[in-house]
PDB file of C-alpha atoms in Angstrom:
ATOM      1  CA  MET A   1      -6.125-117.253  -0.825  1.00 46.00           C
ATOM      2  CA  GLY A   2      -4.161-114.840   0.882  1.00 49.00           C
ATOM      3  CA  VAL A   3      -4.924-112.969   4.079  1.00 51.00           C
ATOM      4  CA  GLU A   4      -6.516-109.436   3.676  1.00 54.00           C
ATOM      5  CA  PRO A   5      -4.923-106.538   5.559  1.00 52.00           C
ATOM      6  CA  ALA A   6      -7.003-105.330   8.286  1.00 50.00           C
ATOM      7  CA  ARG A   7      -8.883-102.236   7.472  1.00 53.00           C
ATOM      8  CA  LEU A   8      -9.073 -99.341  10.123  1.00 48.00           C
ATOM      9  CA  PRO A   9     -12.471 -98.389  11.134  1.00 50.00           C
ATOM     10  CA  PHE A  10     -13.602 -94.993   9.392  1.00 47.00           C
ATOM     11  CA  ARG A  11     -14.682 -92.482  12.042  1.00 50.00           C
ATOM     12  CA  THR A  12     -17.088 -89.795  10.709  1.00 47.00           C
ATOM     13  CA  THR A  13     -16.200 -87.623  13.724  1.00 48.00           C
ATOM     14  CA  SER A  14     -12.588 -86.958  12.759  1.00 48.00           C
ATOM     15  CA  LEU A  15     -13.372 -84.078  10.389  1.00 47.00           C
ATOM     16  CA  PRO A  16     -15.364 -81.930  12.464  1.00 51.00           C
ATOM     17  CA  THR A  17     -12.481 -82.363  15.138  1.00 53.00           C
ATOM     18  CA  PHE A  18      -9.901 -80.434  13.056  1.00 53.00           C
ATOM     19  CA  LEU A  19     -12.151 -78.096  11.282  1.00 58.00           C
ATOM     20  CA  PRO A  20     -12.756 -75.478  13.947  1.00 65.00           C
ATOM     21  CA  VAL A  21      -9.121 -75.397  14.627  1.00 62.00           C
ATOM     22  CA  LEU A  22      -8.410 -74.469  11.178  1.00 66.00           C
ATOM     23  CA  LEU A  23     -11.329 -71.881  11.346  1.00 69.00           C
ATOM     24  CA  LEU A  24      -9.958 -70.472  14.463  1.00 70.00           C
ATOM     25  CA  GLN A  25      -6.450 -70.119  13.130  1.00 70.00           C
ATOM     26  CA  ARG A  26      -7.975 -68.459   9.963  1.00 72.00           C
ATOM     27  CA  HIS A  27      -9.986 -66.050  12.020  1.00 70.00           C
ATOM     28  CA  TRP A  28      -7.044 -65.303  14.160  1.00 74.00           C
ATOM     29  CA  MET A  29      -4.838 -64.565  11.301  1.00 76.00           C
ATOM     30  CA  LYS A  30      -7.564 -62.429   9.722  1.00 74.00           C
ATOM     31  CA  ARG A  31      -8.068 -60.383  12.765  1.00 77.00           C
ATOM     32  CA  ARG A  32      -4.199 -60.025  13.224  1.00 75.00           C
ATOM     33  CA  GLY A  33      -3.897 -58.924   9.770  1.00 76.00           C
ATOM     34  CA  GLU A  34      -6.940 -56.442  10.075  1.00 76.00           C
ATOM     35  CA  LYS A  35      -5.386 -55.149  13.374  1.00 77.00           C
ATOM     36  CA  TRP A  36      -1.933 -54.580  11.679  1.00 80.00           C
ATOM     37  CA  SER A  37      -3.642 -53.145   8.758  1.00 77.00           C
ATOM     38  CA  ARG A  38      -5.474 -50.545  10.896  1.00 79.00           C
ATOM     39  CA  LYS A  39      -2.370 -49.798  12.610  1.00 78.00           C
ATOM     40  CA  GLY A  40      -0.405 -49.295   9.391  1.00 77.00           C
ATOM     41  CA  MET A  41      -3.249 -47.014   8.227  1.00 79.00           C
ATOM     42  CA  ARG A  42      -3.106 -45.011  11.505  1.00 80.00           C
ATOM     43  CA  VAL A  43       0.740 -44.645  11.229  1.00 80.00           C
ATOM     44  CA  PHE A  44       0.292 -43.639   7.515  1.00 78.00           C
ATOM     45  CA  ASN A  45      -2.376 -41.189   8.275  1.00 77.00           C
ATOM     46  CA  SER A  46      -0.530 -39.766  11.349  1.00 78.00           C
ATOM     47  CA  THR A  47       2.595 -39.286   8.923  1.00 80.00           C
ATOM     48  CA  LEU A  48       0.461 -37.796   6.350  1.00 78.00           C
ATOM     49  CA  ASP A  49      -1.145 -35.505   8.687  1.00 78.00           C
ATOM     50  CA  GLY A  50       2.203 -34.475  10.161  1.00 76.00           C
ATOM     51  CA  SER A  51       3.539 -33.840   6.631  1.00 79.00           C
ATOM     52  CA  PHE A  52       0.492 -31.897   5.752  1.00 78.00           C
ATOM     53  CA  ARG A  53       0.815 -29.807   8.919  1.00 80.00           C
ATOM     54  CA  GLU A  54       4.492 -29.300   8.266  1.00 82.00           C
ATOM     55  CA  ALA A  55       3.647 -28.141   4.795  1.00 82.00           C
ATOM     56  CA  ARG A  56       1.035 -25.747   6.048  1.00 82.00           C
ATOM     57  CA  LEU A  57       3.404 -24.314   8.672  1.00 83.00           C
ATOM     58  CA  SER A  58       6.000 -24.067   6.099  1.00 84.00           C
ATOM     59  CA  HIS A  59       3.808 -22.271   3.645  1.00 83.00           C
ATOM     60  CA  PHE A  60       2.623 -19.976   6.561  1.00 84.00           C
ATOM     61  CA  LYS A  61       6.181 -19.263   7.463  1.00 86.00           C
ATOM     62  CA  ALA A  62       7.138 -18.389   3.946  1.00 87.00           C
ATOM     63  CA  LYS A  63       3.997 -16.150   3.610  1.00 87.00           C
ATOM     64  CA  GLU A  64       4.893 -14.405   6.897  1.00 88.00           C
ATOM     65  CA  ILE A  65       8.528 -13.985   5.753  1.00 89.00           C
ATOM     66  CA  GLU A  66       7.376 -12.406   2.477  1.00 89.00           C
ATOM     67  CA  ARG A  67       4.905 -10.129   4.230  1.00 88.00           C
ATOM     68  CA  LYS A  68       7.642  -8.859   6.552  1.00 90.00           C
ATOM     69  CA  PHE A  69       9.884  -8.408   3.536  1.00 90.00           C
ATOM     70  CA  ILE A  70       7.365  -6.636   1.501  1.00 91.00           C
ATOM     71  CA  CYS A  71       6.843  -4.275   4.639  1.00 91.00           C
ATOM     72  CA  PHE A  72      10.694  -3.765   5.095  1.00 91.00           C
ATOM     73  CA  GLN A  73      10.859  -2.828   1.275  1.00 90.00           C
ATOM     74  CA  ASN A  74       7.966  -0.176   1.825  1.00 91.00           C
ATOM     75  CA  GLU A  75       9.607   1.094   4.980  1.00 92.00           C
ATOM     76  CA  VAL A  76      13.077   1.507   3.362  1.00 91.00           C
ATOM     77  CA  ALA A  77      11.317   3.156   0.017  1.00 91.00           C
ATOM     78  CA  GLU A  78       9.392   5.611   2.334  1.00 92.00           C
ATOM     79  CA  ARG A  79      12.642   6.419   4.247  1.00 91.00           C
ATOM     80  CA  GLU A  80      14.539   7.067   1.011  1.00 91.00           C
ATOM     81  CA  ARG A  81      11.613   9.115  -0.267  1.00 90.00           C
ATOM     82  CA  ARG A  82      11.646  11.386   2.942  1.00 90.00           C
ATOM     83  CA  GLN A  83      15.421  11.692   2.740  1.00 90.00           C
ATOM     84  CA  ALA A  84      15.155  12.643  -0.900  1.00 90.00           C
ATOM     85  CA  GLU A  85      12.484  15.241  -0.052  1.00 90.00           C
ATOM     86  CA  SER A  86      14.533  16.626   3.026  1.00 89.00           C
ATOM     87  CA  HIS A  87      17.741  16.813   0.860  1.00 88.00           C
ATOM     88  CA  SER A  88      15.729  18.612  -1.904  1.00 87.00           C
ATOM     89  CA  ARG A  89      14.491  21.107   0.594  1.00 87.00           C
ATOM     90  CA  ALA A  90      17.825  21.557   2.085  1.00 87.00           C
ATOM     91  CA  LEU A  91      19.188  22.297  -1.450  1.00 84.00           C
ATOM     92  CA  ILE A  92      16.290  24.589  -2.221  1.00 87.00           C
ATOM     93  CA  ARG A  93      16.937  26.424   1.088  1.00 85.00           C
ATOM     94  CA  ALA A  94      20.725  26.607   0.653  1.00 83.00           C
ATOM     95  CA  GLU A  95      20.141  27.950  -3.163  1.00 83.00           C
ATOM     96  CA  ARG A  96      17.847  30.555  -1.952  1.00 85.00           C
ATOM     97  CA  LYS A  97      20.274  31.320   0.939  1.00 84.00           C
ATOM     98  CA  GLY A  98      23.163  31.640  -1.801  1.00 81.00           C
ATOM     99  CA  ARG A  99      21.199  33.671  -4.048  1.00 84.00           C
ATOM    100  CA  ARG A 100      20.448  36.148  -1.269  1.00 85.00           C
ATOM    101  CA  THR A 101      24.288  36.227  -0.277  1.00 85.00           C
ATOM    102  CA  ILE A 102      25.230  36.752  -3.893  1.00 83.00           C
ATOM    103  CA  SER A 103      22.601  39.519  -4.466  1.00 84.00           C
ATOM    104  CA  ALA A 104      23.547  41.438  -1.276  1.00 85.00           C
ATOM    105  CA  GLU A 105      27.346  41.031  -2.222  1.00 83.00           C
ATOM    106  CA  LEU A 106      26.718  42.305  -5.619  1.00 84.00           C
ATOM    107  CA  ALA A 107      24.854  45.185  -4.444  1.00 85.00           C
ATOM    108  CA  ARG A 108      27.620  46.088  -2.060  1.00 85.00           C
ATOM    109  CA  ARG A 109      30.174  45.741  -4.715  1.00 82.00           C
ATOM    110  CA  ALA A 110      27.987  47.752  -7.069  1.00 84.00           C
ATOM    111  CA  THR A 111      28.000  50.777  -4.705  1.00 85.00           C
ATOM    112  CA  LEU A 112      31.795  50.453  -3.859  1.00 84.00           C
ATOM    113  CA  PHE A 113      32.470  50.039  -7.585  1.00 82.00           C
ATOM    114  CA  ASP A 114      30.541  53.265  -8.470  1.00 83.00           C
ATOM    115  CA  ALA A 115      32.607  55.253  -5.904  1.00 83.00           C
ATOM    116  CA  GLU A 116      35.840  53.812  -6.922  1.00 80.00           C
ATOM    117  CA  PHE A 117      35.124  54.351 -10.641  1.00 80.00           C
ATOM    118  CA  ARG A 118      34.308  58.073 -10.036  1.00 82.00           C
ATOM    119  CA  SER A 119      37.631  58.409  -8.130  1.00 78.00           C
ATOM    120  CA  PHE A 120      39.377  56.587 -11.010  1.00 75.00           C
ATOM    121  CA  LYS A 121      37.772  58.852 -13.726  1.00 77.00           C
ATOM    122  CA  ASP A 122      38.530  61.864 -11.670  1.00 74.00           C
ATOM    123  CA  ALA A 123      42.228  61.016 -11.370  1.00 70.00           C
ATOM    124  CA  GLN A 124      42.520  60.279 -14.993  1.00 68.00           C
ATOM    125  CA  ASP A 125      40.882  63.528 -16.081  1.00 68.00           C
ATOM    126  CA  TYR A 126      43.095  65.241 -13.764  1.00 63.00           C
ATOM    127  CA  VAL A 127      46.360  63.693 -14.922  1.00 60.00           C
ATOM    128  CA  GLY A 128      45.128  63.976 -18.669  1.00 56.00           C
ATOM    129  CA  GLY A 129      44.167  67.709 -18.270  1.00 49.00           C
ATOM    130  CA  PHE A 130      47.636  68.610 -16.927  1.00 47.00           C
ATOM    131  CA  HIS A 131      49.449  66.610 -19.697  1.00 45.00           C
ATOM    132  CA  GLU A 132      47.369  68.423 -22.327  1.00 46.00           C
ATOM    133  CA  CYS A 133      47.121  71.841 -21.031  1.00 46.00           C
ATOM    134  CA  ARG A 134      50.159  72.540 -19.166  1.00 48.00           C
ATOM    135  CA  GLY A 135      52.829  72.098 -21.716  1.00 50.00           C
ATOM    136  CA  SER A 136      55.127  74.815 -23.065  1.00 52.00           C
ATOM    137  CA  VAL A 137      52.767  75.751 -25.757  1.00 50.00           C
ATOM    138  CA  GLY A 138      50.113  76.403 -23.251  1.00 56.00           C
ATOM    139  CA  THR A 139      52.587  78.604 -21.168  1.00 57.00           C
ATOM    140  CA  LEU A 140      53.806  80.516 -24.357  1.00 54.00           C
ATOM    141  CA  TRP A 141      50.156  81.337 -25.139  1.00 57.00           C
ATOM    142  CA  LYS A 142      49.500  82.661 -21.594  1.00 62.00           C
ATOM    143  CA  SER A 143      52.468  84.755 -21.648  1.00 60.00           C
ATOM    144  CA  GLN A 144      50.574  87.017 -24.133  1.00 61.00           C
ATOM    145  CA  ASN A 145      48.269  88.417 -21.269  1.00 65.00           C
ATOM    146  CA  ALA A 146      49.353  91.597 -19.384  1.00 63.00           C
ATOM    147  CA  ASP A 147      49.108  89.920 -15.968  1.00 68.00           C
ATOM    148  CA  PHE A 148      51.212  87.032 -16.774  1.00 61.00           C
ATOM    149  CA  SER A 149      53.963  86.276 -14.293  1.00 61.00           C
ATOM    150  CA  PHE A 150      56.515  83.534 -14.974  1.00 58.00           C
ATOM    151  CA  LEU A 151      57.311  83.019 -11.271  1.00 60.00           C
ATOM    152  CA  SER A 152      53.652  82.558 -10.498  1.00 65.00           C
ATOM    153  CA  GLU A 153      53.292  80.078 -13.492  1.00 61.00           C
ATOM    154  CA  VAL A 154      56.232  78.211 -12.312  1.00 58.00           C
ATOM    155  CA  ALA A 155      54.753  77.846  -8.689  1.00 62.00           C
ATOM    156  CA  GLU A 156      51.326  76.982 -10.171  1.00 63.00           C
ATOM    157  CA  MET A 157      52.849  74.371 -12.450  1.00 61.00           C
ATOM    158  CA  SER A 158      55.025  72.942  -9.412  1.00 60.00           C
ATOM    159  CA  GLY A 159      51.721  72.573  -7.496  1.00 59.00           C
ATOM    160  CA  LEU A 160      49.908  70.917 -10.518  1.00 59.00           C
ATOM    161  CA  MET A 161      52.865  68.569 -10.861  1.00 57.00           C
ATOM    162  CA  ASP A 162      52.796  67.708  -7.218  1.00 58.00           C
ATOM    163  CA  GLY A 163      49.020  67.054  -7.491  1.00 56.00           C
ATOM    164  CA  CYS A 164      49.459  65.206 -10.735  1.00 58.00           C
ATOM    165  CA  ALA A 165      51.980  62.867  -9.139  1.00 58.00           C
ATOM    166  CA  GLN A 166      49.604  62.185  -6.310  1.00 60.00           C
ATOM    167  CA  ALA A 167      46.729  61.440  -8.622  1.00 60.00           C
ATOM    168  CA  ASP A 168      48.815  59.331 -10.784  1.00 61.00           C
ATOM    169  CA  SER A 169      49.981  57.417  -7.617  1.00 64.00           C
ATOM    170  CA  MET A 170      46.364  56.813  -6.862  1.00 64.00           C
ATOM    171  CA  VAL A 171      45.335  55.343 -10.137  1.00 66.00           C
ATOM    172  CA  PRO A 172      47.133  51.642  -9.564  1.00 70.00           C
ATOM    173  CA  PRO A 173      45.464  51.330  -6.090  1.00 75.00           C
ATOM    174  CA  ILE A 174      42.025  52.152  -7.369  1.00 71.00           C
ATOM    175  CA  GLU A 175      42.474  49.815 -10.256  1.00 72.00           C
ATOM    176  CA  GLY A 176      43.464  47.091  -7.921  1.00 75.00           C
ATOM    177  CA  ARG A 177      40.253  47.760  -5.752  1.00 75.00           C
ATOM    178  CA  ILE A 178      38.228  47.799  -8.963  1.00 73.00           C
ATOM    179  CA  ARG A 179      39.591  44.372 -10.225  1.00 76.00           C
ATOM    180  CA  GLU A 180      38.799  42.877  -6.650  1.00 77.00           C
ATOM    181  CA  PHE A 181      35.158  43.438  -7.420  1.00 71.00           C
ATOM    182  CA  TRP A 182      35.366  40.718 -10.108  1.00 74.00           C
ATOM    183  CA  GLU A 183      36.806  38.104  -7.645  1.00 74.00           C
ATOM    184  CA  PRO A 184      34.380  35.072  -7.034  1.00 76.00           C
ATOM    185  CA  ILE A 185      31.999  35.408  -4.307  1.00 71.00           C
ATOM    186  CA  GLU A 186      32.646  33.021  -1.513  1.00 72.00           C
ATOM    187  CA  VAL A 187      29.465  30.864  -0.716  1.00 65.00           C
ATOM    188  CA  SER A 188      29.159  27.952   1.763  1.00 64.00           C
ATOM    189  CA  GLU A 189      29.728  24.251   0.522  1.00 62.00           C
ATOM    190  CA  ASP A 190      26.031  23.405   0.593  1.00 56.00           C
ATOM    191  CA  THR A 191      25.383  26.561  -1.483  1.00 54.00           C
ATOM    192  CA  THR A 192      27.776  25.540  -4.040  1.00 52.00           C
ATOM    193  CA  GLU A 193      26.390  22.110  -4.305  1.00 54.00           C
ATOM    194  CA  ALA A 194      22.742  23.501  -4.723  1.00 50.00           C
ATOM    195  CA  GLY A 195      23.910  25.854  -7.507  1.00 50.00           C
ATOM    196  CA  ALA A 196      26.246  23.371  -9.344  1.00 52.00           C
ATOM    197  CA  ASP A 197      23.435  22.148 -11.641  1.00 48.00           C
ATOM    198  CA  ALA A 198      22.193  25.666 -12.489  1.00 45.00           C
ATOM    199  CA  ALA A 199      25.652  27.225 -12.979  1.00 44.00           C
ATOM    200  CA  ASP A 200      26.326  28.938 -16.191  1.00 45.00           C
ATOM    201  CA  GLU A 201      29.460  27.626 -17.919  1.00 42.00           C
ATOM    202  CA  GLY A 202      29.432  30.329 -20.664  1.00 43.00           C
ATOM    203  CA  GLY A 203      30.311  33.388 -18.713  1.00 41.00           C
ATOM    204  CA  GLU A 204      32.384  36.119 -20.357  1.00 40.00           C
ATOM    205  CA  ILE A 205      36.114  36.325 -19.645  1.00 37.00           C
ATOM    206  CA  ASP A 206      36.290  39.970 -18.801  1.00 41.00           C
ATOM    207  CA  GLN A 207      32.843  39.898 -17.105  1.00 42.00           C
ATOM    208  CA  PRO A 208      32.828  36.580 -15.231  1.00 41.00           C
ATOM    209  CA  ALA A 209      29.612  35.018 -14.022  1.00 41.00           C
ATOM    210  CA  ASP A 210      28.928  33.976 -10.469  1.00 41.00           C
ATOM    211  CA  SER A 211      27.968  30.507  -9.361  1.00 38.00           C
ATOM    212  CA  PHE A 212      24.475  30.937 -10.540  1.00 38.00           C
ATOM    213  CA  GLY A 213      25.108  32.500 -13.968  1.00 39.00           C
ATOM    214  CA  VAL A 214      24.468  36.263 -13.086  1.00 41.00           C
ATOM    215  CA  SER A 215      26.820  38.507 -14.938  1.00 42.00           C
ATOM    216  CA  MET A 216      28.335  41.070 -12.626  1.00 44.00           C
ATOM    217  CA  SER A 217      28.454  43.830 -15.199  1.00 44.00           C
ATOM    218  CA  GLY A 218      24.858  43.000 -16.212  1.00 44.00           C
ATOM    219  CA  TYR A 219      23.810  43.208 -12.635  1.00 42.00           C
ATOM    220  CA  LEU A 220      25.388  46.554 -12.029  1.00 43.00           C
ATOM    221  CA  GLY A 221      24.227  48.103 -15.335  1.00 44.00           C
ATOM    222  CA  LEU A 222      27.362  50.021 -15.873  1.00 43.00           C
ATOM    223  CA  ASN A 223      27.833  52.424 -18.813  1.00 45.00           C
ATOM    224  CA  LEU A 224      31.591  51.965 -19.469  1.00 41.00           C
TER     225      LEU A 224
END
Protein backbone atom coordinates (compact mmCIF):
# COMPACT_ATOMS: atom_id res chain seq x y z
CA MET A 1 0.00 0.00 0.00
CA GLY A 2 1.14 3.43 -0.75
CA VAL A 3 1.63 6.20 1.71
CA GLU A 4 -1.31 8.66 1.95
CA PRO A 5 -0.47 12.35 1.83
CA ALA A 6 -0.79 14.22 5.03
CA ARG A 7 -3.98 16.25 5.34
CA LEU A 8 -3.93 19.74 6.72
CA PRO A 9 -6.13 20.16 9.67
CA PHE A 10 -9.41 22.08 8.89
CA ARG A 11 -9.87 25.17 11.00
CA THR A 12 -13.39 26.39 11.49
CA THR A 13 -12.11 29.81 12.57
CA SER A 14 -10.69 30.73 9.11
CA LEU A 15 -14.05 31.93 7.60
CA PRO A 16 -14.95 34.33 10.36
CA THR A 17 -11.47 35.80 10.09
CA PHE A 18 -11.90 37.05 6.43
CA LEU A 19 -15.64 37.87 6.56
CA PRO A 20 -15.42 41.09 8.58
CA VAL A 21 -12.76 42.42 6.23
CA LEU A 22 -14.99 41.90 3.19
CA LEU A 23 -17.93 43.38 4.98
CA LEU A 24 -15.88 46.39 5.99
CA GLN A 25 -14.62 46.87 2.44
CA ARG A 26 -18.14 46.57 1.04
CA HIS A 27 -19.50 48.97 3.65
CA TRP A 28 -16.68 51.43 2.96
CA MET A 29 -17.28 51.28 -0.81
CA LYS A 30 -21.00 51.72 -0.25
CA ARG A 31 -20.47 54.75 1.93
CA ARG A 32 -17.93 56.07 -0.53
CA GLY A 33 -20.38 55.66 -3.38
CA GLU A 34 -23.17 57.30 -1.42
CA LYS A 35 -20.85 60.16 -0.55
CA TRP A 36 -19.90 60.72 -4.17
CA SER A 37 -23.50 60.30 -5.19
CA ARG A 38 -24.63 62.95 -2.72
CA LYS A 39 -21.80 65.21 -3.83
CA GLY A 40 -22.78 64.74 -7.46
CA MET A 41 -26.40 65.45 -6.64
CA ARG A 42 -25.38 68.62 -4.81
CA VAL A 43 -23.32 69.73 -7.81
CA PHE A 44 -26.19 68.86 -10.14
CA ASN A 45 -28.71 70.67 -7.97
CA SER A 46 -26.40 73.67 -7.66
CA THR A 47 -25.91 73.74 -11.43
CA LEU A 48 -29.64 73.36 -11.97
CA ASP A 49 -30.39 76.14 -9.49
CA GLY A 50 -27.81 78.38 -11.17
CA SER A 51 -29.31 77.69 -14.59
CA PHE A 52 -32.79 78.36 -13.22
CA ARG A 53 -31.66 81.62 -11.65
CA GLU A 54 -29.96 82.65 -14.89
CA ALA A 55 -33.10 81.80 -16.83
CA ARG A 56 -35.24 83.80 -14.41
CA LEU A 57 -32.80 86.70 -14.56
CA SER A 58 -32.71 86.61 -18.36
CA HIS A 59 -36.52 86.50 -18.44
CA PHE A 60 -36.69 89.45 -16.05
CA LYS A 61 -34.19 91.42 -18.11
CA ALA A 62 -36.15 90.66 -21.28
CA LYS A 63 -39.37 91.81 -19.62
CA GLU A 64 -37.66 94.96 -18.36
CA ILE A 65 -36.26 95.74 -21.81
CA GLU A 66 -39.67 95.14 -23.36
CA ARG A 67 -41.32 97.42 -20.79
CA LYS A 68 -38.76 100.17 -21.41
CA PHE A 69 -39.19 99.78 -25.17
CA ILE A 70 -42.97 100.09 -24.85
CA CYS A 71 -42.54 103.19 -22.68
CA PHE A 72 -40.15 104.63 -25.27
CA GLN A 73 -42.63 103.92 -28.07
CA ASN A 74 -45.41 105.60 -26.09
CA GLU A 75 -43.21 108.63 -25.43
CA VAL A 76 -42.30 108.90 -29.12
CA ALA A 77 -45.95 108.56 -30.16
CA GLU A 78 -47.00 111.20 -27.62
CA ARG A 79 -44.25 113.56 -28.75
CA GLU A 80 -45.21 113.08 -32.40
CA ARG A 81 -48.87 113.69 -31.53
CA ARG A 82 -48.00 116.91 -29.71
CA GLN A 83 -45.78 118.04 -32.57
CA ALA A 84 -48.58 117.31 -35.06
CA GLU A 85 -51.07 119.26 -32.95
CA SER A 86 -48.63 122.16 -32.58
CA HIS A 87 -47.93 122.14 -36.32
CA SER A 88 -51.65 122.02 -37.07
CA ARG A 89 -52.33 124.95 -34.74
CA ALA A 90 -49.46 126.88 -36.32
CA LEU A 91 -50.87 126.24 -39.80
CA ILE A 92 -54.34 127.31 -38.68
CA ARG A 93 -52.95 130.52 -37.17
CA ALA A 94 -50.91 131.18 -40.31
CA GLU A 95 -53.94 130.55 -42.51
CA ARG A 96 -56.10 132.90 -40.46
CA LYS A 97 -53.35 135.51 -40.49
CA GLY A 98 -53.01 135.08 -44.25
CA ARG A 99 -56.74 135.43 -44.75
CA ARG A 100 -56.81 138.62 -42.68
CA THR A 101 -53.83 139.97 -44.62
CA ILE A 102 -55.42 139.14 -47.96
CA SER A 103 -58.79 140.57 -46.91
CA ALA A 104 -57.18 143.82 -45.79
CA GLU A 105 -55.13 144.04 -48.98
CA LEU A 106 -58.19 143.35 -51.15
CA ALA A 107 -60.16 146.03 -49.31
CA ARG A 108 -57.33 148.51 -49.83
CA ARG A 109 -57.07 147.61 -53.51
CA ALA A 110 -60.84 147.91 -53.90
CA THR A 111 -60.78 151.47 -52.57
CA LEU A 112 -57.86 152.42 -54.82
CA PHE A 113 -59.42 150.67 -57.78
CA ASP A 114 -62.66 152.62 -57.37
CA ALA A 115 -60.79 155.94 -57.44
CA GLU A 116 -58.54 154.93 -60.34
CA PHE A 117 -61.44 153.53 -62.33
CA ARG A 118 -63.41 156.76 -61.90
CA SER A 119 -60.40 158.75 -63.13
CA PHE A 120 -60.07 156.37 -66.06
CA LYS A 121 -63.74 156.74 -67.00
CA ASP A 122 -63.56 160.54 -66.70
CA ALA A 123 -60.50 160.65 -68.97
CA GLN A 124 -62.15 158.33 -71.48
CA ASP A 125 -65.35 160.38 -71.46
CA TYR A 126 -63.39 163.62 -71.88
CA VAL A 127 -61.36 162.32 -74.82
CA GLY A 128 -64.38 160.65 -76.43
CA GLY A 129 -66.55 163.77 -76.05
CA PHE A 130 -63.93 165.95 -77.73
CA HIS A 131 -63.54 163.59 -80.69
CA GLU A 132 -67.28 163.32 -81.16
CA CYS A 133 -68.43 166.93 -80.60
CA ARG A 134 -65.45 169.06 -81.60
CA GLY A 135 -65.14 168.14 -85.25
CA SER A 136 -65.63 170.37 -88.31
CA VAL A 137 -69.32 169.47 -88.49
CA GLY A 138 -69.87 170.72 -84.96
CA THR A 139 -68.04 173.96 -85.75
CA LEU A 140 -70.13 174.45 -88.89
CA TRP A 141 -73.32 173.92 -86.90
CA LYS A 142 -72.25 176.43 -84.23
CA SER A 143 -71.42 179.03 -86.93
CA GLN A 144 -75.15 179.51 -87.49
CA ASN A 145 -75.43 181.27 -84.15
CA ALA A 146 -75.37 185.06 -84.17
CA ASP A 147 -72.76 185.30 -81.44
CA PHE A 148 -70.42 182.84 -83.16
CA SER A 149 -66.78 183.95 -83.20
CA PHE A 150 -64.27 181.95 -85.13
CA LEU A 151 -61.32 183.22 -83.06
CA SER A 152 -62.99 182.31 -79.80
CA GLU A 153 -63.88 178.90 -81.24
CA VAL A 154 -60.27 178.33 -82.29
CA ALA A 155 -59.05 179.39 -78.84
CA GLU A 156 -61.58 177.10 -77.17
CA MET A 157 -60.64 174.23 -79.44
CA SER A 158 -56.95 174.81 -78.70
CA GLY A 159 -57.64 174.65 -74.96
CA LEU A 160 -59.75 171.54 -75.41
CA MET A 161 -57.03 169.92 -77.50
CA ASP A 162 -54.48 170.64 -74.80
CA GLY A 163 -56.82 169.17 -72.19
CA CYS A 164 -57.52 166.21 -74.43
CA ALA A 165 -53.82 165.57 -74.89
CA GLN A 166 -53.32 165.77 -71.15
CA ALA A 167 -56.27 163.46 -70.51
CA ASP A 168 -55.07 161.08 -73.20
CA SER A 169 -51.64 160.95 -71.61
CA MET A 170 -53.24 160.09 -68.26
CA VAL A 171 -54.97 156.96 -69.58
CA PRO A 172 -51.92 154.61 -69.85
CA PRO A 173 -50.66 155.34 -66.30
CA ILE A 174 -54.14 154.76 -64.92
CA GLU A 175 -54.38 151.50 -66.86
CA GLY A 176 -51.00 150.45 -65.47
CA ARG A 177 -52.06 151.19 -61.90
CA ILE A 178 -55.33 149.32 -62.42
CA ARG A 179 -53.46 146.27 -63.75
CA GLU A 180 -51.29 146.29 -60.65
CA PHE A 181 -54.37 145.52 -58.59
CA TRP A 182 -54.44 142.04 -60.15
CA GLU A 183 -50.90 141.20 -59.13
CA PRO A 184 -50.54 138.34 -56.59
CA ILE A 185 -50.72 139.31 -52.95
CA GLU A 186 -47.48 138.52 -51.17
CA VAL A 187 -47.84 136.51 -47.97
CA SER A 188 -45.35 134.83 -45.67
CA GLU A 189 -44.01 131.35 -46.39
CA ASP A 190 -45.93 129.70 -43.55
CA THR A 191 -49.16 131.27 -44.83
CA THR A 192 -48.41 129.98 -48.33
CA GLU A 193 -47.85 126.50 -46.91
CA ALA A 194 -51.08 126.70 -44.93
CA GLY A 195 -53.10 127.77 -47.95
CA ALA A 196 -51.54 125.37 -50.43
CA ASP A 197 -54.10 122.62 -49.76
CA ALA A 198 -57.04 125.00 -49.89
CA ALA A 199 -55.94 126.90 -53.00
CA ASP A 200 -58.39 127.10 -55.88
CA GLU A 201 -56.62 126.05 -59.06
CA GLY A 202 -59.56 127.00 -61.29
CA GLY A 203 -59.28 130.80 -61.14
CA GLU A 204 -60.22 132.92 -64.13
CA ILE A 205 -57.50 134.19 -66.46
CA ASP A 206 -58.62 137.83 -66.49
CA GLN A 207 -59.88 137.63 -62.91
CA PRO A 208 -57.17 135.65 -61.11
CA ALA A 209 -57.78 134.06 -57.75
CA ASP A 210 -55.65 134.63 -54.70
CA SER A 211 -53.94 131.80 -52.82
CA PHE A 212 -57.19 130.98 -50.97
CA GLY A 213 -59.45 130.91 -54.02
CA VAL A 214 -61.06 134.34 -53.56
CA SER A 215 -61.76 136.09 -56.87
CA MET A 216 -60.72 139.72 -56.72
CA SER A 217 -63.48 140.95 -59.01
CA GLY A 218 -66.02 138.95 -57.03
CA TYR A 219 -64.71 140.42 -53.81
CA LEU A 220 -64.86 143.97 -55.15
CA GLY A 221 -68.34 143.54 -56.58
CA LEU A 222 -67.64 145.70 -59.65
CA ASN A 223 -70.10 146.47 -62.39
CA LEU A 224 -67.82 146.72 -65.40
